[in-house]
Amino acid sequence: MEEKVIMAGFGGQGIMAIGKLLAYAGMLEDKQVSWLPSYGPEMRGGTANCAVIVSDEAVGSPLISKDGTAAIVMNLPSLSKFENELVPGGKLIINKSLIDVEPKRKDIEVYYVSANELAAELGNPKVANMIMLGAYVELTKIVEIDSVLHAFLKVFGENKTHLVPLNKDALLKGAEAVKVRA
Amino acid sequence: MSKVLMKGNEAVGAAAIKAGCRYFFGYPITPSSEIPEYMSKALPEVGGVFLQAESEVAAINMVYGAGGAGARVMTGSSSPGISLKQEGITYAAGAEIPCVIVNMMRGGPGLGSIQPGQADYYQSTRGGGNGDYRTLCYAPASIQETVDYVMLAFDKADEYRNPVLICADGMIGQMMEAVEFKENLNKNLPAKDWATTGTKGKREKNIVNSLFLEAELCEDHNIRLEKKYKLMEENEVLYEAFGLEDADVVCVAYGTTSRIVKTAIKLAAAKGIKVGIIRPITLWPYPYAIYKDINPNCKGILGVEMSQGQIMDDIKIGIEGRMPVYFHGRTGGMVPTPAGILAEIEKIAGGTK
């Protein structure tokens, strides 16, 4: 099994963070992982994206080019930039709160998640990224939610323990959002 | 020790400290800036010294000083910064100063781009500075290998009294993977009785220098250095190779590019094309001997590199004209794709080139 997911959005939406959480969670489950950020000058105030690979075998190319199995897109520029990087049948998870157009491709599975609204329901707009990650994990079952939460403390430190319940709620809310649609 | 998820640049710093490096001199440059950033925080915690120099030229000369005094010392940069260090590297080679220099290569020439590149192959393997000198040169393909070879580099630098290069690329510097830190090897290294540590009035003074005003002495020095380089050629060649005996096509690639090639090899296998790989881990000394294991009926050798084909010279030396050689690369910060490599493999396997 090999998951190659692109995560993309505005700088500040926590794109790099959910990528690291997924990679760390995969590592905690003894899978092979890589996390590759875009590091062009466009990072400053512009779009941010990273490529995460979680695999049972050693990761080959850490770059995703036309062979992504999934993409999480959190803003409009990311949709047009990355929908073409998916394989046919790939999963495209769209942040409906900020993207009001449909993808052009008809040969992929599309899921809409109103991440910002759902985050607001939890009382913290910052967890929109975790809602998107929750939806992705539900759709792929690539890692356990518990592994993501374990990774959360590894990536952000034990002093963020008080934020685990909120982030768990966000992951579950995201999972629920795509369960209903399926 | 358990695995941790680390960015390549940070892993370089952590590995160096684990290997006993206590001095880092450098100047930040994308995509290697997290090396000095990491060292600025981590070195003071172990009683070491981090110093951001006023320039790359100053940094490499500080490395010369610390290495000359017997310390384990490192500098790190990316292509244009490494160019600036070349004078210091040839001085360190001439004065036989152990040190480790990390290059997270980016697109060139000149300032080029900040994305990954491998176009410093000639500079790294043929010597970017003046004179008859060689530097051991490791090209890791993963963060784990980066950690392992940075640690090994310090031992080899001490063993041979020579600068050692780590030639990675911007992708290795920026990406995160799982790593495990092994215990330092530190096998019976020679005492640094040549180092300039102060005589305390008790011994003859040591002199660390690359200047010989008498040509005969300079030639003797060169002959002695050459013996050392021959020893490295005999003992330090590292590579990974598989699938050579029955290959239709053999790819040669190192570092990040070798991983993309491995993905392309799987795609080719699905189409019934047998592709082997030679992955030099030491770019110098180069693994020429392994080319003898290639299937004599192989249709061709494909070099793949993030350059315009600098690796091809060594491929030609290795294959000694026995079969055709081809090149596929992207350059200037662009990265080859598995599909692009596969297309070249298919052309060679089909004989329709």
XYZ file of C-alpha atoms in Angstrom:
535
model
C 0.000 0.000 0.000
C 1.298 3.430 -0.889
C -0.432 6.764 -0.336
C 0.933 9.832 -2.110
C -0.918 12.899 -0.943
C -0.484 16.537 -1.838
C -1.600 19.077 0.742
C -2.022 22.643 -0.428
C -3.439 25.991 0.631
C -2.467 29.475 1.836
C 0.553 29.999 4.058
C -0.867 30.057 7.590
C -3.601 27.446 7.103
C -1.434 24.800 8.738
C -0.738 22.846 5.572
C 2.848 21.945 6.450
C 1.697 20.992 9.956
C -0.899 18.420 8.860
C 1.653 17.003 6.438
C 4.135 16.521 9.271
C 1.450 14.960 11.475
C 0.546 12.442 8.791
C 4.201 11.569 8.149
C 4.935 11.238 11.856
C 1.815 9.111 12.412
C 2.897 6.821 9.576
C 6.370 6.515 11.107
C 4.859 5.637 14.497
C 3.022 2.797 12.747
C 6.350 1.543 11.296
C 5.516 2.626 7.773
C 8.019 4.272 5.409
C 7.354 8.004 5.112
C 8.586 11.163 3.451
C 7.487 14.803 3.769
C 8.632 17.211 1.098
C 7.721 20.899 1.286
C 7.644 23.370 -1.531
C 10.358 25.849 -0.665
C 10.203 28.296 -3.511
C 10.018 32.053 -2.980
C 6.229 31.717 -3.371
C 6.079 30.473 0.226
C 6.246 33.956 1.648
C 2.623 35.056 1.971
C 1.539 32.927 -0.961
C 0.614 29.318 -1.457
C 2.069 26.534 0.633
C 2.131 22.875 -0.272
C 3.804 19.664 0.701
C 3.941 16.112 -0.591
C 3.600 13.278 1.912
C 4.199 9.628 1.082
C 3.211 6.828 3.443
C 4.143 3.386 2.209
C 4.743 -0.223 3.210
C 7.923 -0.197 1.113
C 10.871 2.193 0.884
C 9.768 5.503 -0.604
C 11.049 6.049 -4.148
C 10.648 9.542 -5.521
C 9.595 11.850 -2.666
C 8.160 14.158 -5.294
C 4.580 13.702 -6.498
C 4.171 14.316 -10.219
C 0.981 13.119 -11.920
C 0.973 10.120 -9.598
C -0.772 11.450 -6.482
C -3.310 9.134 -4.882
C -4.962 12.034 -3.046
C -4.920 15.802 -2.671
C -6.173 18.024 0.127
C -6.814 21.502 -1.269
C -7.697 24.319 1.062
C -7.887 27.271 -1.325
C -8.831 27.987 -4.934
C -5.320 28.405 -6.465
C -4.419 24.986 -5.039
C -7.362 23.314 -6.767
C -6.361 24.459 -10.231
C -2.687 23.771 -9.540
C -2.983 20.239 -8.149
C -6.069 18.462 -9.519
C -3.976 17.402 -12.509
C -1.367 15.741 -10.265
C -3.778 12.932 -9.338
C -3.990 9.494 -10.898
C -7.388 8.488 -12.311
C -9.530 7.437 -9.351
C -7.460 9.608 -6.996
C -9.201 11.325 -4.093
C -9.596 15.099 -4.124
C -10.720 16.636 -0.842
C -11.882 20.206 -1.328
C -12.329 22.854 1.344
C -15.827 23.965 0.336
C -15.657 26.962 2.662
C -13.152 28.717 0.408
C -13.595 26.999 -2.958
C -16.849 27.562 -4.822
C -15.930 25.931 -8.124
C -15.883 22.282 -9.097
C -12.794 20.492 -10.374
C -12.506 20.056 -14.154
C -11.610 16.371 -13.990
C -14.358 13.785 -14.050
C -12.176 10.707 -13.495
C -11.386 11.333 -9.825
C -13.300 10.953 -6.559
C -14.254 14.365 -5.180
C -15.188 15.091 -1.570
C -16.349 18.461 -0.261
C -15.687 19.467 3.339
C -16.735 22.851 4.747
C -13.629 22.952 6.901
C -13.799 26.565 8.046
C -17.479 26.347 9.096
C -16.890 23.051 10.894
C -13.869 24.543 12.662
C -15.971 27.527 13.714
C -18.517 25.107 15.194
C -15.706 23.793 17.387
C -14.971 27.347 18.449
C -11.507 27.573 16.844
C -11.031 28.495 13.162
C -7.395 27.347 13.338
C -8.334 23.648 13.273
C -9.761 23.745 9.730
C -6.589 21.925 8.639
C -7.208 19.138 11.164
C -10.750 18.749 9.851
C -9.344 18.217 6.350
C -6.791 15.726 7.689
C -9.557 13.868 9.546
C -11.526 13.543 6.308
C -8.431 12.232 4.495
C -7.624 9.666 7.182
C -11.238 8.455 7.170
C -11.233 8.013 3.399
C -7.889 6.223 3.179
C -7.520 4.568 6.626
C -3.793 4.995 6.028
C -3.133 5.659 9.729
C -5.149 5.522 12.957
C -6.558 8.754 14.413
C -4.766 7.862 17.664
C -1.438 7.810 15.829
C -2.113 11.326 14.533
C -2.802 12.511 18.080
C 0.336 10.770 19.344
C 2.247 12.467 16.514
C 0.689 15.805 17.552
C 2.563 15.702 20.861
C 5.789 14.609 19.147
C 5.635 17.411 16.567
C 4.346 20.241 18.777
C 5.648 19.137 22.178
C 4.173 17.732 25.385
C 3.298 21.267 26.524
C 0.516 21.235 23.912
C -1.270 18.332 25.613
C -4.208 20.615 26.458
C -4.875 21.056 22.727
C -5.242 17.328 22.036
C -9.007 17.114 22.797
C -9.798 20.018 20.431
C -7.680 18.500 17.664
C -9.218 15.084 18.217
C -12.693 16.616 17.869
C -11.562 18.299 14.635
C -10.199 15.050 13.178
C -13.439 13.213 14.074
C -15.609 16.004 12.667
C -13.689 15.847 9.403
C -14.067 12.070 9.305
C -17.796 12.398 9.923
C -18.158 14.934 7.108
C -17.015 12.427 4.479
C -18.741 9.446 6.102
C -22.116 11.119 5.567
C -21.401 11.764 1.915
C -20.210 8.213 1.253
C 17.444 4.511 19.889
C 14.008 5.048 18.391
C 13.256 6.754 15.117
C 12.558 10.463 14.796
C 11.168 12.453 11.883
C 13.766 15.015 10.840
C 14.430 17.507 8.095
C 17.639 16.732 6.166
C 19.418 19.938 7.137
C 18.642 19.456 10.816
C 19.690 15.821 10.601
C 23.079 16.966 9.223
C 23.570 19.086 12.326
C 22.409 16.404 14.741
C 24.629 13.788 13.093
C 27.667 16.066 13.207
C 27.227 16.718 16.919
C 26.711 13.006 17.526
C 30.028 12.429 15.704
C 31.805 14.806 18.035
C 31.736 17.975 15.929
C 31.882 20.955 18.283
C 32.589 23.792 15.855
C 30.478 25.091 12.996
C 31.261 28.118 10.882
C 28.940 29.136 8.096
C 26.755 31.632 6.362
C 23.095 30.891 5.577
C 21.858 30.165 2.056
C 18.708 28.471 0.746
C 18.219 25.457 0.684
C 20.745 24.711 3.458
C 19.976 27.469 5.979
C 18.545 25.096 8.581
C 22.059 23.655 9.066
C 23.443 26.853 10.664
C 20.033 27.489 12.274
C 20.146 24.072 13.967
C 23.801 24.417 14.947
C 23.251 27.878 16.428
C 20.862 26.310 18.923
C 22.358 22.860 19.434
C 26.125 23.522 19.598
C 26.068 25.854 22.639
C 24.039 23.185 24.471
C 26.975 20.750 24.196
C 29.679 23.316 24.921
C 30.482 23.862 21.257
C 30.880 27.009 19.203
C 28.577 28.198 16.443
C 29.740 31.244 14.583
C 27.973 32.929 11.705
C 30.869 34.203 9.636
C 30.791 37.413 7.624
C 31.054 35.354 4.448
C 31.565 31.843 3.144
C 35.241 32.636 2.539
C 35.683 33.599 6.177
C 33.760 30.497 7.300
C 35.966 28.006 5.442
C 39.095 29.691 6.777
C 37.720 29.406 10.323
C 37.208 25.715 9.528
C 40.883 25.590 8.460
C 41.901 27.070 11.804
C 39.757 24.801 13.957
C 40.650 21.689 11.950
C 44.328 22.650 12.104
C 44.043 22.759 15.887
C 42.678 19.217 15.822
C 38.986 19.928 16.422
C 36.119 18.177 14.661
C 34.664 20.979 12.560
C 32.071 21.391 9.826
C 30.695 23.984 7.470
C 27.636 23.704 5.285
C 26.253 25.697 2.402
C 24.664 25.405 -1.019
C 26.228 25.603 -4.470
C 27.176 29.317 -4.829
C 28.389 29.315 -1.226
C 30.423 26.169 -1.827
C 32.036 27.861 -4.844
C 33.209 30.612 -2.534
C 34.787 28.019 -0.228
C 36.912 26.383 -2.925
C 40.095 28.258 -2.082
C 39.781 27.172 1.543
C 39.126 23.568 0.518
C 42.282 23.313 -1.602
C 44.288 24.930 1.234
C 42.822 22.384 3.684
C 43.629 19.548 1.264
C 47.188 20.867 0.867
C 47.700 21.318 4.598
C 45.942 17.981 5.257
C 43.310 19.384 7.561
C 40.424 17.073 8.460
C 37.049 18.793 8.048
C 33.561 18.116 6.719
C 31.878 20.320 4.113
C 28.188 19.822 3.344
C 26.773 20.964 0.008
C 22.988 21.026 -0.428
C 23.250 21.534 -4.172
C 20.894 23.870 -6.018
C 20.413 24.997 -9.610
C 23.338 26.855 -11.212
C 25.526 28.294 -12.652
C 26.135 31.482 -10.681
C 23.347 32.271 -8.240
C 21.090 29.991 -10.302
C 17.916 28.929 -8.525
C 17.113 27.775 -5.008
C 15.571 24.451 -6.083
C 17.504 21.142 -6.060
C 20.412 20.503 -8.428
C 23.324 18.111 -8.998
C 25.405 20.243 -11.305
C 28.303 20.560 -8.844
C 29.468 17.047 -9.763
C 32.548 18.247 -11.630
C 33.367 20.735 -8.887
C 33.047 18.042 -6.217
C 34.829 15.170 -7.971
C 37.412 16.966 -10.113
C 38.390 19.532 -7.514
C 36.948 23.037 -7.467
C 40.187 24.536 -6.266
C 43.726 24.530 -7.668
C 46.331 21.820 -7.527
C 46.523 18.028 -7.444
C 44.071 17.159 -4.695
C 41.104 14.921 -4.057
C 38.273 14.977 -1.567
C 36.195 12.006 -0.476
C 32.677 12.769 -1.576
C 29.526 11.085 -0.204
C 26.162 11.410 -1.996
C 23.371 10.286 0.362
C 19.958 9.392 -1.071
C 17.856 9.574 2.090
C 17.875 11.385 5.405
C 19.032 8.162 7.103
C 22.002 7.931 4.728
C 22.706 11.623 5.260
C 23.015 10.994 8.984
C 25.120 7.853 8.510
C 27.545 9.416 6.016
C 27.928 12.701 7.883
C 29.021 10.658 10.899
C 31.313 8.483 8.777
C 32.721 11.608 7.084
C 34.215 12.843 10.363
C 35.989 9.525 10.931
C 37.278 9.418 7.347
C 38.443 13.037 7.535
C 40.500 12.169 10.625
C 41.704 8.828 9.238
C 43.080 10.385 6.049
C 43.707 13.942 7.306
C 41.634 15.223 4.415
C 38.531 17.370 3.765
C 35.409 15.256 3.122
C 32.422 16.505 1.128
C 28.782 15.576 1.576
C 27.094 16.198 -1.782
C 23.359 16.198 -1.255
C 20.764 18.412 -2.902
C 18.076 20.869 -1.878
C 15.451 18.158 -1.718
C 17.462 16.147 0.819
C 18.006 19.340 2.798
C 14.329 20.247 2.877
C 12.528 16.924 3.127
C 11.677 15.034 6.304
C 12.091 11.305 6.785
C 12.437 8.909 9.687
C 15.982 8.584 11.024
C 17.738 6.582 13.658
C 21.080 7.690 15.109
C 23.574 4.884 15.465
C 26.491 4.961 17.856
C 29.585 6.680 16.534
C 32.052 4.336 14.859
C 35.273 6.027 16.026
C 37.460 3.030 15.268
C 41.131 3.363 16.208
C 41.755 6.733 14.643
C 45.317 8.074 14.583
C 46.284 10.549 17.299
C 46.332 14.164 16.087
C 49.961 14.694 17.078
C 50.364 17.056 14.110
C 47.778 19.573 15.341
C 48.699 23.100 16.378
C 47.587 22.903 19.981
C 50.390 24.899 21.584
C 53.794 23.438 22.508
C 53.628 24.519 26.195
C 57.410 24.656 25.822
C 57.544 20.857 25.800
C 57.855 19.887 22.136
C 58.872 21.141 18.712
C 56.195 23.327 17.201
C 53.768 21.836 14.715
C 53.235 23.695 11.469
C 50.080 23.248 9.368
C 50.627 24.838 5.982
C 50.172 24.263 2.262
C 53.132 26.397 1.128
C 56.391 24.848 -0.155
C 58.871 27.365 -1.527
C 61.183 24.623 -2.791
C 59.659 22.830 -5.775
C 61.323 19.496 -4.923
C 59.673 19.502 -1.512
C 56.341 20.443 -3.044
C 56.619 17.545 -5.479
C 57.438 15.156 -2.618
C 54.390 16.468 -0.796
C 52.217 15.846 -3.882
C 53.569 12.309 -4.283
C 52.756 11.570 -0.662
C 49.242 13.013 -1.066
C 48.729 10.910 -4.180
C 49.559 7.747 -2.198
C 46.838 8.757 0.256
C 44.338 9.291 -2.571
C 45.230 5.862 -4.002
C 44.467 4.319 -0.614
C 41.064 6.025 -0.662
C 40.430 4.649 -4.151
C 41.273 1.160 -2.919
C 39.341 1.260 0.338
C 36.572 3.826 0.307
C 34.446 3.165 -2.800
C 30.774 2.745 -1.885
C 27.821 2.037 -4.154
C 24.495 0.284 -4.420
C 23.771 -1.865 -7.485
C 21.140 -4.400 -8.457
C 19.693 -6.076 -11.520
C 22.878 -5.679 -13.616
C 23.353 -9.307 -14.759
C 20.201 -9.574 -16.875
C 19.464 -5.903 -17.501
C 18.023 -4.605 -20.794
C 19.026 -1.138 -19.631
C 21.142 0.053 -16.702
C 20.497 3.434 -15.086
C 23.209 5.317 -13.229
C 22.078 7.936 -10.738
C 22.925 9.158 -7.229
C 21.227 11.034 -4.416
C 17.600 12.108 -4.817
C 17.660 11.269 -8.518
C 18.442 7.606 -7.781
C 15.150 7.347 -5.880
C 13.203 8.722 -8.815
C 15.048 6.237 -11.041
C 14.018 3.390 -8.707
C 10.378 4.412 -9.110
C 10.893 4.434 -12.907
C 12.499 0.953 -12.711
C 9.308 -0.403 -11.119
C 7.224 1.193 -13.891
C 9.534 -0.363 -16.501
C 9.290 -3.801 -14.844
C 5.503 -3.591 -15.188
C 6.083 -3.192 -18.931
C 8.451 -6.163 -19.055
C 11.687 -4.158 -19.333
C 14.497 -5.258 -17.024
C 16.361 -2.262 -15.686
C 19.322 -2.390 -13.328
C 20.833 0.472 -11.385
C 24.280 1.608 -10.324
C 24.061 4.176 -7.561
C 27.418 5.660 -6.622
C 27.407 6.520 -2.918
C 30.944 7.874 -3.146
C 31.114 10.186 -6.170
C 34.865 10.221 -5.588
C 36.318 7.628 -5.485
C 33.944 6.396 -8.182
C 32.736 2.755 -8.414
C 34.143 1.996 -11.891
C 34.704 -1.740 -11.233
C 31.011 -2.608 -10.862
C 30.460 -1.819 -14.569
C 32.127 -5.180 -15.330
C 29.051 -6.924 -13.880
C 26.678 -5.477 -16.466
C 24.981 -7.909 -18.859
C 27.074 -7.789 -22.077
C 23.822 -7.812 -24.082
C 22.492 -4.770 -22.242
C 21.196 -2.253 -24.802
C 22.595 0.832 -23.144
C 23.455 2.810 -20.030
C 21.263 5.732 -19.038
C 22.769 8.395 -16.802
C 20.197 10.462 -14.914
C 21.196 13.597 -13.042
C 19.864 17.048 -12.149
C 22.395 18.598 -14.526
C 23.247 18.666 -18.215
C 25.118 15.376 -17.883
C 28.197 15.836 -15.688
C 27.994 12.214 -14.474
C 28.457 10.952 -18.065
C 32.265 11.213 -18.038
C 32.531 8.674 -15.230
C 29.954 6.404 -16.870
C 32.059 6.405 -20.048
C 35.198 5.574 -18.060
C 33.346 2.745 -16.296
C 31.785 1.150 -19.380
C 34.951 1.447 -21.516
C 33.015 1.778 -24.763
C 31.325 -1.643 -24.491
C 27.829 -0.260 -25.087
C 26.069 2.976 -25.944
C 25.512 5.590 -23.240
C 22.596 8.024 -22.994
C 21.656 10.883 -20.713
C 18.397 12.156 -19.310
C 18.318 15.092 -16.950
C 16.540 18.166 -15.785
C 18.521 21.124 -14.593
C 18.393 24.622 -13.128
C 16.316 23.405 -10.185
C 13.893 21.197 -12.130
C 13.584 17.562 -11.070
C 13.293 14.521 -13.392
C 10.014 12.599 -13.212
C 9.568 8.803 -13.183
C 7.531 9.122 -16.404
C 10.301 11.114 -18.137
C 12.929 8.544 -17.149
C 10.655 5.670 -18.198
C 10.236 7.217 -21.649
C 14.042 7.244 -22.096
C 14.324 3.659 -20.837
C 11.680 2.569 -23.366
C 13.517 4.300 -26.202
C 16.779 2.530 -25.323
C 15.141 -0.869 -24.726
C 13.267 -0.603 -28.020
C 16.397 0.320 -29.905
C 14.581 3.202 -31.565
C 16.834 5.939 -30.256
